[in-house]
Structure formats: C-alpha cells, structure tokens
Short mmCIF file of C-alpha atoms in Angstrom, two decimals:
data_model
loop_
_atom_site.label_atom_id
_atom_site.label_comp_id
_atom_site.label_asym_id
_atom_site.label_seq_id
_atom_site.Cartn_x
_atom_site.Cartn_y
_atom_site.Cartn_z
CA UNK A 220 118.82 106.91 110.95
CA UNK A 221 115.93 106.32 113.78
CA UNK A 222 115.99 108.59 116.59
CA UNK A 223 114.41 107.30 119.85
CA UNK A 224 114.46 109.84 122.57
CA UNK A 225 112.34 108.04 124.88
CA UNK A 226 115.16 105.24 125.09
CA UNK A 227 117.56 107.50 124.07
CA UNK A 228 118.80 105.45 121.28
CA UNK A 229 119.77 105.64 117.47
CA UNK A 230 119.85 103.37 115.10
CA UNK A 231 121.34 103.66 111.63
CA UNK A 232 121.08 101.14 108.77
CA UNK A 233 122.39 101.53 105.16
CA UNK A 234 119.71 101.88 102.64
CA UNK A 235 121.42 102.11 99.62
CA UNK A 236 125.43 101.83 99.17
CA UNK A 237 126.06 103.25 96.24
CA UNK A 238 127.56 107.32 95.91
CA UNK A 239 124.47 109.66 95.62
CA UNK A 240 123.66 113.13 96.69
CA UNK A 241 120.96 115.04 98.60
CA UNK A 242 121.14 118.39 96.97
CA UNK A 243 119.44 121.56 98.88
CA UNK A 244 119.15 125.20 97.83
CA UNK A 245 121.52 127.60 99.10
CA UNK A 246 120.15 128.76 102.66
CA UNK A 247 121.27 132.31 102.02
CA UNK A 248 118.80 132.61 99.03
CA UNK A 249 115.69 130.70 100.21
CA UNK A 250 113.49 133.37 101.85
CA UNK A 251 113.99 135.50 99.01
CA UNK A 252 111.37 136.35 96.32
CA UNK A 253 112.08 134.23 93.02
CA UNK A 254 109.95 132.78 90.35
CA UNK A 255 112.02 129.62 89.76
CA UNK A 256 113.93 127.19 91.96
CA UNK A 257 115.71 124.44 90.36
CA UNK A 258 119.11 122.84 90.27
CA UNK A 259 121.10 120.92 87.70
CA UNK A 260 118.75 121.01 84.55
CA UNK A 261 120.42 119.56 81.62
CA UNK A 262 119.91 121.24 78.12
CA UNK A 263 118.25 118.49 76.25
CA UNK A 264 116.38 116.60 79.24
CA UNK A 265 113.92 117.14 81.74
CA UNK A 266 113.42 118.60 85.56
CA UNK A 267 111.34 117.13 87.81
CA UNK A 268 109.33 119.72 89.79
CA UNK A 269 106.43 120.80 92.12
CA UNK A 270 104.32 123.54 91.73
CA UNK A 271 102.72 124.18 95.15
CA UNK A 272 99.45 125.83 94.98
CA UNK A 273 98.58 127.35 98.69
CA UNK A 274 94.64 128.12 97.66
CA UNK A 275 94.27 124.30 97.20
CA UNK A 276 96.78 123.59 100.14
CA UNK A 277 98.25 120.95 97.74
CA UNK A 278 101.22 120.31 95.26
CA UNK A 279 101.32 119.40 91.55
CA UNK A 280 104.46 116.89 90.35
CA UNK A 281 105.75 118.32 87.01
CA UNK A 282 107.97 116.98 84.48
CA UNK A 283 109.74 120.16 82.21
CA UNK A 284 111.19 120.03 79.37
CA UNK A 285 114.64 121.85 80.00
CA UNK A 286 114.61 123.68 76.44
CA UNK A 287 111.23 124.89 77.02
CA UNK A 288 111.54 125.26 81.33
CA UNK A 289 108.95 128.35 81.41
CA UNK A 290 106.26 126.58 78.97
CA UNK A 291 103.58 124.00 79.81
CA UNK A 292 104.91 120.88 81.57
CA UNK A 293 105.15 117.78 79.58
CA UNK A 294 103.29 116.22 82.65
CA UNK A 295 101.58 117.09 85.58
CA UNK A 296 100.50 115.16 88.41
CA UNK A 297 97.88 116.33 90.73
CA UNK A 298 98.31 115.29 94.84
CA UNK A 299 95.76 115.57 97.71
CA UNK A 300 98.14 117.27 99.96
CA UNK A 301 101.21 119.71 100.24
CA UNK A 302 104.61 118.25 99.99
CA UNK A 303 107.50 120.10 101.77
CA UNK A 304 109.96 122.14 99.67
CA UNK A 305 112.59 120.12 100.41
CA UNK A 306 111.16 117.01 99.33
CA UNK A 307 112.98 115.28 96.54
CA UNK A 308 114.26 111.68 95.38
CA UNK A 309 117.50 109.91 93.96
CA UNK A 310 117.88 108.40 90.44
CA UNK A 311 118.77 104.83 91.15
CA UNK A 312 120.23 103.07 88.00
CA UNK A 313 118.71 99.62 86.75
CA UNK A 314 119.64 96.82 89.81
#
C-alpha cells in the first residue's frame, strides 16, 4: 500500500496472492524486561533472529538451532546499521 498524503491518494497492489501472516509480539509484553523473544520455533529446526548491539548502533542477523537456543548461533552476519525490532520476512515456497 502506498499512501500519498500530499495528493490524498492511497494505492494498493497485491505483491503475493497466497496465504501468509505477519506475526507480532504481544503488545502487553513489549516493554517488559526479558532475555529472549522469538516466535514459532520448531524443536528440530532453526530460528532466524536479530541481535541488536546498542553500542555499535547495529544489528547482527542470526540463525539459531532450536535444540540449543541459548548456545552459540549456527550462523551470524554483520549489518552496518540498526534494524527495526519488528523487521521480519515471509517464507515463500519455490515458485
């Protein structure tokens, strides 16, 4: 959806026409102190996550093994800047 407040127009177009969801954190828990936040982790899979580093003002994308969620990440990247806490993606099956 594109909102153009200057001209008072809203334009909508379909980007993906299959079922999908945009999960979000429970709003009543967002401001509470917590150590981990994640959604829908499988016992035998992997969970993508971000580690935010306020000292660097940046974020590292991580891949965590569900069986060892508190252990070292399976993979870690380095991004040059901060990412919004709500940033997420969708899994799209092979086209």
